Every structure is written in structure tokens, then in C-alpha cells.
Amino acid sequence: MAEPRLLLTAFSPFGGEAVNPALEAMRRVPRRAGGLEVVTLEVPVVFDACTETVMKAVRGHRPRAVLCLGQAGGREGLSLERVAVNLMDADIPDNAGRAPRDAPIDPEGPAAYFSTLPHRAMLSALYNAGVPAQLSYTAGTFVCNRLLYGLLRALEAEFPRTRAGFLHVPFLPEQAARYRSPVPGMTADEAARGVAACLETLAKEG
């Protein structure tokens, strides 16, 4: 029997950015957490491909839990997302040029799914690691939300015991510095320290 694993994913850069802080954080995270192997995956910022990209890795690695990372410019700390809604409403196109408006992710699906991660335990781990963090009740309506909704729906059908959720990462300082009004930023190393604390928690919680 293969050893238990954790799957950590992060989106590619998008929206004209040369970097994605989520991807930079993922690259800095240790490849073991709580004795478990951490498998990493870069995910395209594409409405029609993100979920299946992650589910292919889930089917191949059978992880104990899945933690997805994405960029949320303007937020002050790491944001543990609790809810994904059945809506695509894009202000900018994805990396395939698609920008759906007022469209359901799944016309036959429920209005929302709740993340199945141990949010309170993860939030405590983030505080203990000295990383600014918060619980969030909106993952937006762009590809991040699309992935979380699609992933939770697919796992419910195929791997109901696999926990999954989403963590948003603020801009890197060099991204935030381009804005005239003050915009929060977080270094990739600090974000990685927070992600590692979340993975350690997932390894312990099972």
C-alpha cells in the first residue's frame, strides 16, 4: 500500500502578472509534512481545465487531503476559504480567453459547497506560526471558486473521504508596490511558512 500523501496545488500567473504568489509559496514548501509526502501541482487558470487537472492528480496519488492555493490581491493575510458558490462571473478573462458572466458552474449542482478542511485548527496553526490569516466566506467568482466548487463536487462523487479546500494568498510585495494606494503584500517565504503550518495540521487531523 502506498504511503499517505497530501496534494498541494497552486495556480499559474494570470491577469497580466508575471508571477503568482500562490505558486511561489508552493515552490518553497517542504515536501514532507507530519511524516506525509507532499505532492505539488501547478494548475492552469482556465475555467474548463482546472478541476479535471486536479482530479487527475487525485486519481493518481489518492491523497489524504487536497489544499489548493490561489492569488487574492488586496487581502492582508492568508484566507482560508469556507464556501464555493455555483457561479462564474469573471471581470477578466482566464488564460484561455474565457470570461463567463452570471453563469452557473453546474446547472444541476447545488448552490454551494462547504470546504471539508479543519479550518479552525488550521487557523490556530497559522496564528501560532505568526502568519496573518483569517477565515473567508467568499472565494470570489473567478477560477479559484470554480476549482473549489468543481473539486468538492467531484470528490463527493468519487472520493468522499478525501478532505479538500482552498487558501488564498495575498500579493507579493513587488506586486503590491505597483499600486498608488496602499495594498497589502506578503513575502513568498512568509506565505510558505503559513502553507506548511496548514499542511502539518492536515497531516495530524487525517
mmCIF file of C-alpha atoms in Angstrom:
data_model
loop_
_atom_site.group_PDB
_atom_site.id
_atom_site.type_symbol
_atom_site.label_atom_id
_atom_site.label_comp_id
_atom_site.label_asym_id
_atom_site.label_seq_id
_atom_site.Cartn_x
_atom_site.Cartn_y
_atom_site.Cartn_z
ATOM 1 C CA MET A 1 0.000 0.000 0.000
ATOM 2 C CA ALA A 2 1.337 3.441 -0.976
ATOM 3 C CA GLU A 3 2.120 5.836 1.864
ATOM 4 C CA PRO A 4 -0.488 8.533 2.575
ATOM 5 C CA ARG A 5 0.065 11.794 0.725
ATOM 6 C CA LEU A 6 -1.109 15.384 0.748
ATOM 7 C CA LEU A 7 -1.776 17.149 -2.554
ATOM 8 C CA LEU A 8 -0.851 20.838 -2.747
ATOM 9 C CA THR A 9 -1.826 22.806 -5.853
ATOM 10 C CA ALA A 10 -1.243 26.388 -6.990
ATOM 11 C CA PHE A 11 -2.383 28.387 -9.981
ATOM 12 C CA SER A 12 -0.163 29.727 -12.746
ATOM 13 C CA PRO A 13 0.246 33.509 -13.168
ATOM 14 C CA PHE A 14 -2.749 35.255 -14.729
ATOM 15 C CA GLY A 15 -4.247 38.649 -15.455
ATOM 16 C CA GLY A 16 -1.048 40.018 -16.940
ATOM 17 C CA GLU A 17 1.038 39.196 -13.846
ATOM 18 C CA ALA A 18 4.460 37.633 -14.330
ATOM 19 C CA VAL A 19 4.206 35.734 -11.041
ATOM 20 C CA ASN A 20 1.554 34.164 -8.847
ATOM 21 C CA PRO A 21 2.272 34.391 -5.092
ATOM 22 C CA ALA A 22 0.486 31.081 -4.544
ATOM 23 C CA LEU A 23 2.830 29.327 -6.945
ATOM 24 C CA GLU A 24 5.884 30.988 -5.411
ATOM 25 C CA ALA A 25 4.766 29.882 -1.942
ATOM 26 C CA MET A 26 4.153 26.314 -3.114
ATOM 27 C CA ARG A 27 7.679 26.118 -4.540
ATOM 28 C CA ARG A 28 9.091 26.943 -1.097
ATOM 29 C CA VAL A 29 7.066 24.472 0.970
ATOM 30 C CA PRO A 30 8.853 21.360 2.327
ATOM 31 C CA ARG A 31 7.952 18.160 0.521
ATOM 32 C CA ARG A 32 7.013 16.381 3.738
ATOM 33 C CA ALA A 33 4.530 17.392 6.419
ATOM 34 C CA GLY A 34 3.822 15.414 9.562
ATOM 35 C CA GLY A 35 5.564 12.409 8.068
ATOM 36 C CA LEU A 36 3.489 12.528 4.870
ATOM 37 C CA GLU A 37 4.753 13.178 1.355
ATOM 38 C CA VAL A 38 3.550 16.468 -0.142
ATOM 39 C CA VAL A 39 2.802 16.179 -3.862
ATOM 40 C CA THR A 40 2.678 19.539 -5.705
ATOM 41 C CA LEU A 41 0.846 20.528 -8.867
ATOM 42 C CA GLU A 42 0.668 23.718 -10.941
ATOM 43 C CA VAL A 43 -2.868 24.335 -12.213
ATOM 44 C CA PRO A 44 -3.876 26.355 -15.304
ATOM 45 C CA VAL A 45 -6.036 29.436 -14.729
ATOM 46 C CA VAL A 46 -8.661 28.087 -17.102
ATOM 47 C CA PHE A 47 -12.314 27.598 -16.189
ATOM 48 C CA ASP A 48 -12.705 24.496 -18.327
ATOM 49 C CA ALA A 49 -9.495 22.718 -17.282
ATOM 50 C CA CYS A 50 -8.744 23.481 -13.627
ATOM 51 C CA THR A 51 -10.909 20.867 -11.929
ATOM 52 C CA GLU A 52 -10.001 17.972 -14.181
ATOM 53 C CA THR A 53 -6.293 18.837 -13.869
ATOM 54 C CA VAL A 54 -6.523 18.453 -10.089
ATOM 55 C CA MET A 55 -8.795 15.412 -10.217
ATOM 56 C CA LYS A 56 -6.322 13.630 -12.495
ATOM 57 C CA ALA A 57 -3.688 14.088 -9.765
ATOM 58 C CA VAL A 58 -6.167 12.957 -7.103
ATOM 59 C CA ARG A 59 -6.891 9.756 -9.003
ATOM 60 C CA GLY A 60 -3.184 9.113 -9.487
ATOM 61 C CA HIS A 61 -1.963 9.868 -5.957
ATOM 62 C CA ARG A 62 -5.052 9.179 -3.789
ATOM 63 C CA PRO A 63 -4.100 11.908 -1.290
ATOM 64 C CA ARG A 64 -5.494 12.107 2.219
ATOM 65 C CA ALA A 65 -6.327 15.767 1.659
ATOM 66 C CA VAL A 66 -6.074 18.438 -1.045
ATOM 67 C CA LEU A 67 -5.100 22.047 -0.371
ATOM 68 C CA CYS A 68 -5.395 24.431 -3.319
ATOM 69 C CA LEU A 69 -3.678 27.832 -3.383
ATOM 70 C CA GLY A 70 -4.570 30.950 -5.336
ATOM 71 C CA GLN A 71 -3.866 34.677 -5.520
ATOM 72 C CA ALA A 72 -6.109 37.238 -3.828
ATOM 73 C CA GLY A 73 -4.591 40.657 -4.347
ATOM 74 C CA GLY A 74 -5.652 43.223 -1.758
ATOM 75 C CA ARG A 75 -6.128 40.807 1.130
ATOM 76 C CA GLU A 76 -3.954 41.325 4.196
ATOM 77 C CA GLY A 77 -3.332 37.712 5.170
ATOM 78 C CA LEU A 78 -3.798 34.122 4.147
ATOM 79 C CA SER A 79 -7.510 33.411 3.690
ATOM 80 C CA LEU A 80 -8.993 30.002 4.449
ATOM 81 C CA GLU A 81 -11.996 29.718 2.163
ATOM 82 C CA ARG A 82 -15.028 28.001 3.654
ATOM 83 C CA VAL A 83 -17.540 28.207 0.780
ATOM 84 C CA ALA A 84 -17.609 27.762 -3.002
ATOM 85 C CA VAL A 85 -20.672 29.037 -4.883
ATOM 86 C CA ASN A 86 -22.200 27.743 -8.095
ATOM 87 C CA LEU A 87 -21.384 30.842 -10.107
ATOM 88 C CA MET A 88 -18.866 32.030 -12.693
ATOM 89 C CA ASP A 89 -18.734 35.809 -13.092
ATOM 90 C CA ALA A 90 -15.377 36.982 -14.406
ATOM 91 C CA ASP A 91 -14.189 40.590 -14.558
ATOM 92 C CA ILE A 92 -11.133 39.494 -16.575
ATOM 93 C CA PRO A 93 -10.626 36.587 -18.969
ATOM 94 C CA ASP A 94 -8.958 33.397 -17.842
ATOM 95 C CA ASN A 95 -5.731 32.280 -19.518
ATOM 96 C CA ALA A 96 -7.756 30.711 -22.338
ATOM 97 C CA GLY A 97 -9.551 33.999 -23.031
ATOM 98 C CA ARG A 98 -12.878 32.975 -21.493
ATOM 99 C CA ALA A 99 -14.797 35.402 -19.251
ATOM 100 C CA PRO A 100 -18.213 33.950 -18.332
ATOM 101 C CA ARG A 101 -20.819 36.241 -16.831
ATOM 102 C CA ASP A 102 -23.651 35.217 -14.500
ATOM 103 C CA ALA A 103 -23.176 31.560 -15.450
ATOM 104 C CA PRO A 104 -23.610 28.511 -13.214
ATOM 105 C CA ILE A 105 -20.672 26.167 -12.819
ATOM 106 C CA ASP A 106 -23.059 23.218 -12.890
ATOM 107 C CA PRO A 107 -26.713 23.830 -13.809
ATOM 108 C CA GLU A 108 -27.624 20.618 -11.988
ATOM 109 C CA GLY A 109 -25.473 21.267 -8.912
ATOM 110 C CA PRO A 110 -26.303 22.759 -5.519
ATOM 111 C CA ALA A 111 -25.972 26.469 -4.863
ATOM 112 C CA ALA A 112 -22.809 25.989 -2.804
ATOM 113 C CA TYR A 113 -20.361 23.523 -1.288
ATOM 114 C CA PHE A 114 -18.543 23.867 2.005
ATOM 115 C CA SER A 115 -14.847 23.087 2.240
ATOM 116 C CA THR A 116 -14.135 19.962 4.255
ATOM 117 C CA LEU A 117 -10.834 21.084 5.813
ATOM 118 C CA PRO A 118 -10.385 21.610 9.591
ATOM 119 C CA HIS A 119 -10.452 25.391 9.310
ATOM 120 C CA ARG A 120 -10.305 26.301 12.988
ATOM 121 C CA ALA A 121 -7.329 24.033 13.620
ATOM 122 C CA MET A 122 -5.574 25.406 10.546
ATOM 123 C CA LEU A 123 -6.292 28.990 11.600
ATOM 124 C CA SER A 124 -4.790 28.296 15.021
ATOM 125 C CA ALA A 125 -1.713 26.794 13.353
ATOM 126 C CA LEU A 126 -1.330 29.914 11.228
ATOM 127 C CA TYR A 127 -1.586 32.169 14.273
ATOM 128 C CA ASN A 128 0.961 30.028 16.117
ATOM 129 C CA ALA A 129 3.301 30.325 13.137
ATOM 130 C CA GLY A 130 2.981 34.112 13.308
ATOM 131 C CA VAL A 131 1.381 34.378 9.866
ATOM 132 C CA PRO A 132 -1.530 36.830 9.356
ATOM 133 C CA ALA A 133 -4.621 34.803 8.497
ATOM 134 C CA GLN A 134 -8.398 34.821 8.503
ATOM 135 C CA LEU A 135 -11.416 32.720 7.682
ATOM 136 C CA SER A 136 -13.131 33.817 4.475
ATOM 137 C CA TYR A 137 -16.656 33.233 3.271
ATOM 138 C CA THR A 138 -16.145 34.224 -0.345
ATOM 139 C CA ALA A 139 -13.711 32.635 -2.771
ATOM 140 C CA GLY A 140 -14.873 35.087 -5.432
ATOM 141 C CA THR A 141 -16.452 34.056 -8.725
ATOM 142 C CA PHE A 142 -13.313 33.579 -10.836
ATOM 143 C CA VAL A 143 -11.303 30.393 -11.471
ATOM 144 C CA CYS A 144 -10.365 29.909 -7.789
ATOM 145 C CA ASN A 145 -14.012 29.486 -6.864
ATOM 146 C CA ARG A 146 -14.596 27.389 -9.973
ATOM 147 C CA LEU A 147 -11.873 24.975 -8.912
ATOM 148 C CA LEU A 148 -13.042 24.711 -5.313
ATOM 149 C CA TYR A 149 -16.659 24.065 -6.301
ATOM 150 C CA GLY A 150 -15.768 21.561 -9.001
ATOM 151 C CA LEU A 151 -13.260 19.765 -6.808
ATOM 152 C CA LEU A 152 -15.646 19.381 -3.876
ATOM 153 C CA ARG A 153 -18.384 18.143 -6.196
ATOM 154 C CA ALA A 154 -16.075 15.620 -7.881
ATOM 155 C CA LEU A 155 -14.656 14.369 -4.585
ATOM 156 C CA GLU A 156 -18.145 13.896 -3.180
ATOM 157 C CA ALA A 157 -18.868 11.516 -6.055
ATOM 158 C CA GLU A 158 -15.513 9.708 -6.331
ATOM 159 C CA PHE A 159 -13.555 10.080 -3.075
ATOM 160 C CA PRO A 160 -15.961 11.200 -0.343
ATOM 161 C CA ARG A 161 -13.419 10.652 2.445
ATOM 162 C CA THR A 162 -10.821 12.994 0.891
ATOM 163 C CA ARG A 163 -10.775 16.415 2.506
ATOM 164 C CA ALA A 164 -10.299 19.465 0.321
ATOM 165 C CA GLY A 165 -10.252 23.232 0.468
ATOM 166 C CA PHE A 166 -8.702 26.463 -0.719
ATOM 167 C CA LEU A 167 -6.258 29.002 0.692
ATOM 168 C CA HIS A 168 -5.907 32.457 -0.847
ATOM 169 C CA VAL A 169 -2.508 34.183 -0.755
ATOM 170 C CA PRO A 170 -2.007 37.998 -0.854
ATOM 171 C CA PHE A 171 0.088 39.809 -3.444
ATOM 172 C CA LEU A 172 3.853 39.594 -3.185
ATOM 173 C CA PRO A 173 5.386 42.911 -2.018
ATOM 174 C CA GLU A 174 6.685 43.627 -5.516
ATOM 175 C CA GLN A 175 3.163 43.224 -6.913
ATOM 176 C CA ALA A 176 1.600 45.402 -4.210
ATOM 177 C CA ALA A 177 4.205 48.134 -4.751
ATOM 178 C CA ARG A 178 2.832 48.874 -8.231
ATOM 179 C CA TYR A 179 -0.374 50.338 -6.807
ATOM 180 C CA ARG A 180 -0.624 54.004 -5.847
ATOM 181 C CA SER A 181 -2.996 53.326 -2.959
ATOM 182 C CA PRO A 182 -1.515 51.149 -0.190
ATOM 183 C CA VAL A 183 -2.095 47.484 -0.954
ATOM 184 C CA PRO A 184 -1.049 44.696 1.444
ATOM 185 C CA GLY A 185 1.712 42.309 0.480
ATOM 186 C CA MET A 186 3.271 39.156 1.900
ATOM 187 C CA THR A 187 6.607 37.592 1.050
ATOM 188 C CA ALA A 188 6.665 34.172 -0.560
ATOM 189 C CA ASP A 189 8.683 32.837 2.376
ATOM 190 C CA GLU A 190 6.094 34.002 4.909
ATOM 191 C CA ALA A 191 3.250 32.585 2.821
ATOM 192 C CA ALA A 192 5.141 29.300 2.502
ATOM 193 C CA ARG A 193 5.559 29.157 6.277
ATOM 194 C CA GLY A 194 1.804 29.501 6.628
ATOM 195 C CA VAL A 195 1.073 26.877 3.992
ATOM 196 C CA ALA A 196 3.480 24.487 5.708
ATOM 197 C CA ALA A 197 1.647 25.024 9.025
ATOM 198 C CA CYS A 198 -1.636 24.192 7.298
ATOM 199 C CA LEU A 199 -0.168 21.008 5.808
ATOM 200 C CA GLU A 200 1.191 19.926 9.186
ATOM 201 C CA THR A 201 -2.306 20.352 10.579
ATOM 202 C CA LEU A 202 -3.837 18.307 7.782
ATOM 203 C CA ALA A 203 -1.319 15.542 8.390
ATOM 204 C CA LYS A 204 -2.292 15.405 12.073
ATOM 205 C CA GLU A 205 -6.037 15.780 11.589
ATOM 206 C CA GLY A 206 -6.252 12.985 8.998
#
